[in-house]
Coordinates of C-alpha atoms in Angstrom, one line a residue:
M7 CA 110.3 120.5 106.1
K8 CA 106.7 119.4 107.7
H9 CA 106.4 116.2 109.5
S10 CA 102.9 115.2 111.1
F11 CA 102.7 114.1 115.0
L12 CA 99.2 112.4 115.1
S13 CA 99.9 109.1 116.8
G14 CA 100.1 110.1 120.2
N15 CA 103.8 109.0 120.8
P16 CA 106.9 110.1 119.4
A17 CA 107.9 106.5 118.4
L18 CA 104.9 106.0 116.5
D19 CA 105.2 109.3 114.5
F20 CA 108.9 108.2 113.7
A21 CA 107.7 105.1 112.3
A22 CA 105.1 106.8 110.3
T23 CA 108.2 108.6 108.5
L24 CA 107.7 106.1 105.8
R25 CA 104.0 107.3 104.8
S26 CA 101.6 105.1 102.6
R27 CA 103.5 101.7 103.6
R28 CA 100.9 99.6 101.9
G29 CA 100.2 101.9 98.9
A30 CA 103.0 103.8 97.2
P31 CA 105.5 104.3 100.0
F32 CA 106.7 108.1 100.4
E33 CA 110.2 108.4 102.4
M34 CA 110.1 111.4 104.5
L35 CA 113.8 110.6 106.0
T36 CA 115.6 111.3 102.7
S37 CA 118.6 113.4 104.2
A38 CA 120.5 114.2 107.2
E39 CA 118.8 117.4 107.2
S40 CA 115.0 115.8 107.0
L41 CA 116.1 113.6 110.1
D42 CA 117.4 116.5 112.1
S43 CA 114.3 118.3 110.9
W44 CA 112.2 115.6 112.5
F45 CA 114.0 115.5 115.7
L46 CA 113.7 119.4 116.2
E47 CA 109.8 119.4 114.8
S48 CA 109.1 116.3 117.2
G49 CA 110.4 118.4 120.2
I50 CA 113.0 115.7 121.1
V51 CA 115.8 118.4 120.8
N52 CA 115.7 122.0 120.4
E53 CA 118.6 122.6 118.1
S54 CA 120.1 120.7 115.4
T55 CA 121.9 117.6 116.2
R56 CA 124.1 117.8 113.0
C57 CA 122.9 114.5 111.4
K58 CA 125.1 112.9 109.0
P59 CA 124.3 110.3 106.1
A60 CA 125.1 107.3 108.2
D61 CA 122.6 108.7 111.2
V62 CA 120.0 108.5 108.5
R63 CA 120.8 104.8 107.6
Q64 CA 120.6 103.9 111.5
A65 CA 117.6 106.0 111.9
V66 CA 115.7 103.9 109.0
S67 CA 117.0 100.8 110.4
V68 CA 115.7 101.7 114.0
R69 CA 112.2 103.1 112.4
E70 CA 111.7 99.8 110.6
A71 CA 112.3 97.7 113.5
I72 CA 110.1 100.0 115.8
Y73 CA 107.2 99.4 113.0
S74 CA 107.9 95.7 113.0
L75 CA 107.8 95.7 116.9
V76 CA 104.6 97.4 117.0
L77 CA 102.8 95.3 114.3
A78 CA 104.0 92.3 116.1
R79 CA 102.4 93.6 119.4
M80 CA 99.3 94.7 117.9
G81 CA 99.0 90.9 116.1
G82 CA 99.7 89.3 119.2
E83 CA 102.7 87.7 117.5
E84 CA 106.3 87.3 118.7
Y85 CA 108.9 89.7 118.5
S86 CA 111.7 89.5 115.7
S87 CA 115.0 89.0 117.4
E88 CA 116.6 91.3 114.8
A89 CA 114.2 94.0 115.5
L90 CA 114.6 93.6 119.5
S91 CA 118.5 93.7 119.0
T92 CA 118.2 96.8 116.9
V93 CA 115.8 98.7 119.2
N94 CA 117.7 97.5 122.4
D95 CA 121.0 98.4 120.9
A96 CA 119.7 102.0 120.5
A97 CA 118.3 102.2 123.8
R98 CA 121.7 101.7 125.5
T99 CA 123.0 105.1 124.0
P100 CA 122.4 107.7 126.5
P101 CA 119.2 109.6 125.7
A102 CA 118.7 113.5 125.0
V103 CA 119.1 115.1 128.4
P104 CA 116.9 118.2 129.2
Q105 CA 118.7 121.1 130.8
L106 CA 117.0 124.1 132.7
R107 CA 118.2 127.5 131.6
P108 CA 117.0 131.0 132.4
G109 CA 114.8 130.8 129.4
G110 CA 113.2 127.3 130.2
R111 CA 113.7 123.8 129.2
H112 CA 116.5 123.2 126.5
I113 CA 117.5 119.9 124.9
E114 CA 120.8 119.3 123.0
A115 CA 121.8 116.1 121.7
T116 CA 123.8 114.0 119.0
S117 CA 121.6 112.2 116.6
S118 CA 122.2 109.0 118.3
Q119 CA 121.1 110.3 121.8
A120 CA 117.9 111.9 120.0
L121 CA 117.2 108.3 118.3
S122 CA 117.8 106.7 121.9
T123 CA 115.3 108.7 123.0
V124 CA 112.9 107.6 120.2
V125 CA 113.3 104.3 121.2
R126 CA 112.7 104.6 124.5
H127 CA 109.3 106.0 123.8
A128 CA 108.9 102.7 121.7
I129 CA 109.9 100.5 124.6
E130 CA 107.4 102.5 126.9
V131 CA 104.5 102.2 124.5
L132 CA 105.0 98.7 123.8
S133 CA 105.3 97.5 127.3
G134 CA 103.0 99.8 128.8
A135 CA 99.6 100.8 129.6
D136 CA 99.2 102.1 126.0
A137 CA 99.9 98.9 124.3
P138 CA 96.3 97.5 123.9
L139 CA 95.3 100.9 122.7
L140 CA 97.5 100.7 119.5
K141 CA 95.6 100.8 116.4
E142 CA 96.4 101.1 112.6
C143 CA 94.5 103.8 110.7
A144 CA 91.8 102.6 108.6
D145 CA 92.4 104.4 105.7
P146 CA 94.4 101.9 103.3
E147 CA 96.3 104.4 101.6
C148 CA 97.7 105.5 105.1
R149 CA 97.9 102.7 108.1
R150 CA 99.8 104.8 110.5
V151 CA 99.6 103.3 114.0
F152 CA 98.2 105.5 116.5
I153 CA 97.2 105.3 120.2
D154 CA 93.5 105.1 120.6
S155 CA 92.5 107.0 123.6
S156 CA 89.2 108.0 122.6
R157 CA 86.1 107.5 124.7
G158 CA 84.9 104.0 123.8
G159 CA 88.3 103.4 121.9
R160 CA 86.2 103.3 118.4
R161 CA 88.8 105.8 116.7
E162 CA 89.1 104.5 113.1
W163 CA 91.6 107.2 111.6
C164 CA 94.9 108.8 112.7
S165 CA 93.2 112.0 112.1
M166 CA 90.1 113.3 110.3
E167 CA 92.4 115.3 108.1
P168 CA 92.8 113.9 105.7
C169 CA 92.4 110.1 106.3
G170 CA 88.7 110.5 108.1
N171 CA 87.5 112.7 105.7
R172 CA 88.8 110.9 102.8
M173 CA 87.2 107.7 104.2
K174 CA 83.9 109.5 105.2
A175 CA 83.6 111.0 101.7
A176 CA 84.3 107.7 99.9
A177 CA 81.6 105.9 102.0
Y178 CA 79.1 108.6 101.1
R179 CA 79.7 108.2 97.3
A180 CA 79.3 104.4 97.8
R181 CA 76.0 105.1 99.7
K182 CA 74.7 107.6 97.1
R183 CA 76.0 105.2 94.1
K184 CA 73.8 102.1 95.8
E185 CA 70.8 104.3 96.2
R186 CA 70.9 105.3 92.5
Q187 CA 71.2 101.7 91.4
V188 CA 68.3 100.7 93.7
S189 CA 65.9 103.5 92.4
L190 CA 66.7 102.3 88.9

């Protein structure tokens, strides 16, 4: 499975596993295998967490709580007590622990430990120096939240491919249409 990691923080990338939230939502965490794949591809773990269907339900609940907290933080609103409770409960589980092996760093974890690691990233981004840098992609079909660490803080899209390119092409077509109407 191919997941994308464009947000600058694993918790924000995890929140983006429900794609196109404001358009036609597309769920990426559809099975235990897809959740396990996300943990592997994100680098949270180096080998299978052996996820079960109950782990997926918990992960989706945690993902939605993280997303709720991120939107509240960006909007200057109070956090939902339910979302706070969900995130804090998950953070109480010990996180994935890296081990040093002859071949280098290796991380084994259960699904709950991997999820705890993701939640701890969410807590760090929401309470740390990156919190004011949170932005939502300007592509109305995407709306992924990312950390804008660009010079001047003027980044508009989660990524140029495909969001930035799609938005720039749409703006170009709109300008050309307007030019044609003015010249008539």
